[in-house]
Amino acid sequence: MISVILPVYNEEEGLQTFVKSLIIELQKTKEVFELIFVNDGSKDKSLQVIKHICTECSNYKYIDLSRNFGHQIAVSAGIDYATGDKVVLIDSDGQDPPEVIHEMLLKLREGFDVAYAQRAKREDESVLKKLTATFFYKLLNRITSIEIPVDTGDFRIMNRKVINALKRMPEKQRYLRGQIAWLGFKQTPVIYERKGRETGETGYTYRKMIHLALDAITSFSNWPLRVATISGFAFAIIGFFLILYTLYARFVLNDYQPGWPSLMITIVFLGGIQLLGIGMIGEYISRINENVKNRPLYLIGESNIEEDA
Ligand code: UDP
Ligand code: MG
């Protein structure tokens, strides 16, 4: 069975039509499927629309979150309730074309564990969003040690192995596409063209996007903390030479303003030491952070050892 997870936030207008086209595409795959709607505290009539859709079939289920928790957590909730041996994550605003699911499913049948949809081009998105997205993915790939695919959202299909592994990552800051990339296993892209939104408006405000970006960076990189350590070292070294020069200027050249040597030495020396200190604290915090995340130490792709329950 395929479990399809649909996070919904203020999608009353387009939801019904989108779900219809989704169901048609799912039926084409000839697989049994369930739909799991996660209403993420919508302020409009989305919940009524969802409830209405769910009366049609006992395999259409919904979870109504108590408030707006954000897209990543809504999807995570859906994953917790999915019972299928394959799980599809798809936006409910119609921007992820359901036709691609079939192609992704074929990849899974070929033996891949994850098939993620990769955008060929972005339509209908503001220049600012495109620019910030490009910059963000570049930065993220630079500073993280894992390869997080560019131009990829959460639209993807995964098998049970990946879902169970994902469930072993109990971290509160969710960045699913990064977490799934971190898991490893056999992953493959499926190229598609992402459409613009037809109805409603994006629930991803710039505020939410910045949050997501910060979660992504702090979950997968200690680089920002390391900046303090490295610059601390750099300043300490520069400071050391400056101290030598001030002493030289004071005692040998005798070319100085009164008070200048002591002032320079204090500022430069303390500056370097402080940054270094912050950096060292940062190094410890990053290690605490690593442990608090409670991620599994490793995951097994395949083995001939029987796993008991
Ligand atoms: N969404 C959600 N909670 C939110 C924001 C969005 O569940 O706080 C859902 C939304 O209904 C849609 C998906 O997440 O199905 C993607 O959101 P959106 O289309 O607003 O993002 P964009 O496509 O603009 O990146
Ligand atoms: Mg969208």
Coordinates of C-alpha atoms and ligand atoms in Angstrom, one line a residue:
M1 CA 0.0 0.0 0.0
I2 CA 1.0 3.6 -0.7
S3 CA 0.4 6.2 2.0
V4 CA 0.0 9.7 0.6
I5 CA 0.6 12.5 3.0
L6 CA -1.0 15.8 2.3
P7 CA -0.2 18.8 4.6
V8 CA -3.0 21.3 4.4
Y9 CA -2.8 25.0 5.4
N10 CA -5.5 27.3 4.1
E11 CA -6.2 25.4 0.9
E12 CA -10.0 25.4 0.8
E13 CA -10.3 26.7 -2.7
G14 CA -8.1 24.2 -4.7
L15 CA -8.0 21.2 -2.4
Q16 CA -11.0 19.3 -3.8
T17 CA -10.0 19.6 -7.5
F18 CA -6.4 18.7 -6.6
V19 CA -7.3 15.6 -4.6
K20 CA -9.5 14.4 -7.5
S21 CA -6.6 14.6 -10.0
L22 CA -4.4 13.0 -7.4
I23 CA -6.8 10.0 -6.9
I24 CA -7.0 9.5 -10.7
E25 CA -3.2 9.3 -10.9
L26 CA -3.0 7.0 -7.9
Q27 CA -5.6 4.6 -9.4
K28 CA -3.4 4.4 -12.5
T29 CA -0.6 2.9 -10.5
K30 CA -2.9 -0.1 -9.7
E31 CA -1.7 0.0 -6.1
V32 CA -3.8 0.2 -3.0
F33 CA -3.4 3.6 -1.4
E34 CA -4.5 5.6 1.6
L35 CA -4.6 9.4 1.8
I36 CA -3.6 11.1 5.1
F37 CA -4.6 14.7 5.3
V38 CA -2.9 16.7 8.0
N39 CA -4.7 19.9 8.6
D40 CA -2.1 22.3 10.0
G41 CA -4.3 24.7 11.9
S42 CA -6.0 26.2 8.7
K43 CA -7.9 29.4 9.3
D44 CA -10.3 28.8 6.5
K45 CA -12.7 26.0 5.7
S46 CA -10.0 23.5 4.7
L47 CA -11.0 21.0 7.5
Q48 CA -14.6 20.9 6.3
V49 CA -13.4 20.2 2.8
I50 CA -11.1 17.4 4.1
K51 CA -13.8 15.8 6.2
H52 CA -16.1 15.9 3.2
I53 CA -13.5 14.1 1.1
C54 CA -12.8 11.6 3.8
T55 CA -16.5 10.4 3.8
E56 CA -15.9 9.0 0.3
C57 CA -13.6 6.1 1.3
S58 CA -12.4 4.5 4.5
N59 CA -8.8 4.7 3.2
Y60 CA -9.0 8.5 3.3
K61 CA -7.9 9.7 6.7
Y62 CA -7.2 13.0 8.4
I63 CA -5.3 14.4 11.3
D64 CA -6.3 17.8 12.6
L65 CA -3.4 19.5 14.4
S66 CA -4.3 21.7 17.4
R67 CA -2.8 24.8 15.7
N68 CA -0.4 25.7 12.9
F69 CA 2.8 23.9 13.6
G70 CA 4.3 24.5 10.2
H71 CA 4.7 22.3 7.1
Q72 CA 7.6 20.2 8.3
I73 CA 5.9 19.1 11.5
A74 CA 2.6 18.5 9.7
V75 CA 4.3 16.1 7.3
S76 CA 6.1 14.4 10.2
A77 CA 2.8 13.9 11.9
G78 CA 1.5 12.3 8.7
I79 CA 4.5 10.0 8.6
D80 CA 3.8 8.8 12.1
Y81 CA 0.3 7.7 11.1
A82 CA 1.2 6.2 7.7
T83 CA 0.7 2.5 7.5
G84 CA 1.7 1.8 3.9
D85 CA 5.0 0.2 2.8
K86 CA 5.6 3.2 0.6
V87 CA 5.0 6.8 1.5
V88 CA 4.5 9.8 -0.8
L89 CA 4.9 13.3 0.5
I90 CA 3.1 15.8 -1.7
D91 CA 1.9 19.5 -1.3
S92 CA -1.8 19.9 -1.3
D93 CA -1.8 23.1 -3.3
G94 CA -1.4 21.4 -6.7
Q95 CA 2.1 22.6 -7.3
D96 CA 3.5 19.1 -7.2
P97 CA 2.1 17.3 -10.3
P98 CA 0.6 13.9 -9.2
E99 CA 1.6 12.4 -12.6
V100 CA 5.1 12.3 -11.4
I101 CA 4.2 9.8 -8.7
H102 CA 4.0 7.0 -11.2
E103 CA 7.5 7.7 -12.4
M104 CA 8.8 7.9 -8.9
L105 CA 7.1 4.6 -8.1
L106 CA 8.8 2.9 -11.0
K107 CA 12.2 4.0 -9.5
L108 CA 11.2 2.3 -6.2
R109 CA 10.3 -0.9 -8.1
E110 CA 13.7 -0.7 -9.7
G111 CA 15.2 -1.0 -6.3
F112 CA 15.7 2.6 -5.1
D113 CA 14.7 3.5 -1.5
V114 CA 13.9 7.1 -2.2
A115 CA 12.8 8.9 -5.4
Y116 CA 12.6 12.6 -5.0
A117 CA 11.2 15.1 -7.4
Q118 CA 13.7 17.6 -8.7
R119 CA 12.5 20.8 -10.3
A120 CA 13.7 21.5 -13.9
K121 CA 12.6 25.1 -13.6
R122 CA 10.7 27.4 -11.3
E123 CA 7.6 29.1 -12.6
D124 CA 5.6 31.8 -11.1
E125 CA 7.9 32.4 -8.2
S126 CA 9.2 35.9 -7.4
V127 CA 12.7 36.8 -8.4
L128 CA 13.5 37.2 -4.7
K129 CA 12.4 33.7 -3.8
K130 CA 14.4 32.2 -6.6
L131 CA 17.4 34.2 -5.7
T132 CA 17.2 33.4 -2.0
A133 CA 16.6 29.7 -2.7
T134 CA 19.6 29.4 -5.0
F135 CA 21.9 31.2 -2.5
F136 CA 20.6 29.1 0.4
Y137 CA 21.1 25.8 -1.3
K138 CA 24.6 26.9 -2.4
L139 CA 25.5 27.9 1.1
L140 CA 24.0 24.8 2.6
N141 CA 25.9 22.5 0.4
R142 CA 29.1 24.4 1.1
I143 CA 28.9 24.1 4.8
T144 CA 27.4 20.7 5.4
S145 CA 29.1 17.4 4.9
I146 CA 26.1 15.6 3.5
E147 CA 24.9 16.2 -0.1
I148 CA 21.4 17.8 0.1
P149 CA 20.1 17.9 -3.5
V150 CA 19.3 21.3 -5.0
D151 CA 16.0 22.4 -6.3
T152 CA 14.2 19.7 -4.4
G153 CA 11.3 20.1 -2.1
D154 CA 9.6 17.5 0.0
F155 CA 7.7 15.9 -2.9
R156 CA 9.0 12.3 -3.0
I157 CA 8.3 8.6 -2.4
M158 CA 10.1 6.5 0.1
N159 CA 9.9 2.9 1.2
R160 CA 9.2 1.5 4.7
K161 CA 12.9 1.1 5.4
V162 CA 13.5 4.8 5.0
I163 CA 10.4 5.8 6.9
N164 CA 11.4 3.6 9.9
A165 CA 14.8 5.1 9.8
L166 CA 13.4 8.7 9.6
K167 CA 11.3 7.9 12.6
R168 CA 14.5 7.2 14.6
M169 CA 15.4 10.9 14.2
P170 CA 13.4 12.4 17.1
E171 CA 14.8 16.0 16.7
K172 CA 12.5 18.8 17.2
Q173 CA 13.9 21.0 14.4
R174 CA 12.7 19.2 11.3
Y175 CA 14.3 19.7 7.9
L176 CA 13.0 16.6 6.2
R177 CA 14.8 16.8 2.9
G178 CA 18.1 17.2 4.7
Q179 CA 17.2 14.4 7.2
I180 CA 16.3 12.0 4.4
A181 CA 19.5 12.9 2.5
W182 CA 21.4 12.3 5.8
L183 CA 19.9 8.8 6.0
G184 CA 21.6 7.6 2.9
F185 CA 20.3 4.4 1.2
K186 CA 19.7 4.4 -2.5
Q187 CA 18.2 7.7 -3.6
T188 CA 17.4 9.0 -7.1
P189 CA 16.0 12.2 -8.6
V190 CA 13.0 12.4 -10.9
I191 CA 13.1 15.6 -13.0
Y192 CA 9.8 17.5 -13.4
E193 CA 8.5 21.0 -14.1
R194 CA 7.0 22.7 -11.1
K195 CA 3.8 24.6 -11.8
G196 CA 2.8 27.9 -10.2
R197 CA 0.1 28.1 -7.6
E198 CA -3.4 28.2 -9.0
T199 CA -5.4 29.1 -6.0
G200 CA -4.8 30.5 -2.6
E201 CA -1.5 31.9 -1.5
T202 CA 1.8 30.5 -0.2
G203 CA 1.7 29.5 3.4
Y204 CA 5.5 29.9 3.5
T205 CA 6.0 33.4 4.5
Y206 CA 9.5 34.8 4.4
R207 CA 9.5 34.4 8.2
K208 CA 8.8 30.7 7.9
M209 CA 11.4 30.3 5.2
I210 CA 14.1 32.0 7.3
H211 CA 13.1 29.6 10.2
L212 CA 13.4 26.6 7.9
A213 CA 16.8 27.9 6.6
L214 CA 18.1 28.3 10.1
D215 CA 16.8 24.9 11.1
A216 CA 18.5 23.4 8.1
I217 CA 21.8 25.1 8.8
T218 CA 21.9 24.4 12.5
S219 CA 20.7 20.8 12.1
F220 CA 23.4 19.9 9.6
S221 CA 26.3 22.2 10.2
N222 CA 28.4 23.5 13.0
W223 CA 30.1 25.9 10.6
P224 CA 28.6 29.1 12.1
L225 CA 30.1 28.2 15.5
R226 CA 33.4 27.3 13.9
V227 CA 33.6 30.8 12.4
A228 CA 34.1 32.2 15.9
T229 CA 36.9 29.7 16.7
I230 CA 38.6 30.4 13.4
S231 CA 38.3 34.2 13.5
G232 CA 39.4 34.0 17.2
F233 CA 42.6 32.2 16.2
A234 CA 43.1 34.7 13.4
F235 CA 42.7 37.7 15.6
A236 CA 44.8 36.2 18.3
I237 CA 47.7 35.8 15.8
I238 CA 47.3 39.2 14.3
G239 CA 47.1 40.5 17.9
F240 CA 50.3 38.9 18.8
F241 CA 52.2 40.6 16.0
L242 CA 50.5 43.9 16.8
I243 CA 51.6 43.6 20.4
L244 CA 55.2 43.0 19.2
Y245 CA 55.0 46.0 16.9
T246 CA 53.5 48.3 19.6
L247 CA 56.3 47.2 22.0
Y248 CA 58.8 47.9 19.2
A249 CA 57.3 51.3 18.5
R250 CA 57.2 52.2 22.2
F251 CA 60.7 51.1 23.2
V252 CA 62.8 51.1 20.1
L253 CA 61.3 53.7 17.7
N254 CA 60.1 55.8 20.5
D255 CA 57.4 57.0 18.0
Y256 CA 54.1 56.8 19.8
Q257 CA 51.3 58.7 21.5
P258 CA 51.2 58.3 25.3
G259 CA 48.6 55.6 26.2
W260 CA 48.5 54.2 22.7
P261 CA 50.6 51.1 23.3
S262 CA 48.7 49.9 26.4
L263 CA 45.3 50.7 24.7
M264 CA 46.2 48.8 21.5
I265 CA 47.6 45.8 23.4
T266 CA 44.5 45.6 25.6
I267 CA 42.0 45.8 22.8
V268 CA 43.7 43.5 20.4
F269 CA 44.6 40.9 23.0
L270 CA 41.2 40.9 24.7
G271 CA 39.4 40.8 21.4
G272 CA 41.3 37.7 20.2
I273 CA 41.0 35.9 23.5
Q274 CA 37.3 36.7 23.7
L275 CA 36.5 35.4 20.2
L276 CA 38.6 32.3 20.9
G277 CA 36.8 31.8 24.1
I278 CA 33.4 32.1 22.4
G279 CA 34.6 29.7 19.7
M280 CA 35.7 27.1 22.3
I281 CA 32.3 27.3 24.0
G282 CA 30.8 27.0 20.6
E283 CA 32.8 23.8 19.9
Y284 CA 31.4 22.3 23.1
I285 CA 27.9 23.5 22.4
S286 CA 28.1 22.0 18.9
R287 CA 29.0 18.6 20.5
I288 CA 26.2 18.9 23.0
N289 CA 23.9 19.8 20.1
E290 CA 25.1 16.7 18.2
N291 CA 24.1 14.5 21.1
V292 CA 20.9 16.2 22.0
K293 CA 19.7 15.5 18.5
N294 CA 19.5 11.9 19.4
R295 CA 20.1 10.6 15.9
P296 CA 20.9 7.0 15.4
L297 CA 24.6 6.4 15.1
Y298 CA 24.2 4.5 11.9
L299 CA 21.6 2.9 9.7
I300 CA 21.8 -0.4 7.9
G301 CA 20.9 -0.6 4.2
E302 CA 20.9 -4.4 3.8
S303 CA 22.0 -7.4 5.8
N304 CA 21.4 -11.1 5.9
I305 CA 21.1 -11.1 9.7
E306 CA 17.5 -11.6 10.8
E307 CA 16.2 -8.6 12.8
D308 CA 14.0 -9.7 15.7
A309 CA 11.2 -7.4 16.8
Ligands
UDP1 N1 1.6 24.1 4.7 C1 1.4 23.6 6.0 N2 1.7 24.5 7.0 C2 2.2 25.7 6.9 C3 2.5 26.2 5.6 C4 2.2 25.4 4.5 O1 0.9 22.5 6.1 O2 2.4 26.4 7.9 C5 1.3 23.2 3.5 C6 0.5 23.9 2.4 O3 -0.9 23.7 2.5 C7 1.1 23.2 1.2 C8 2.5 22.8 1.6 O4 2.6 22.9 3.0 O5 0.4 21.9 0.9 C9 3.5 23.8 0.9 O6 3.2 25.1 1.3 P1 3.2 26.3 0.3 O7 2.6 25.9 -1.0 O8 2.7 27.4 1.0 O9 4.8 26.5 0.1 P2 5.5 26.9 -1.3 O10 5.0 26.0 -2.3 O11 5.2 28.3 -1.5 O12 7.0 26.7 -0.9
MG2 MG 3.2 25.7 -2.9

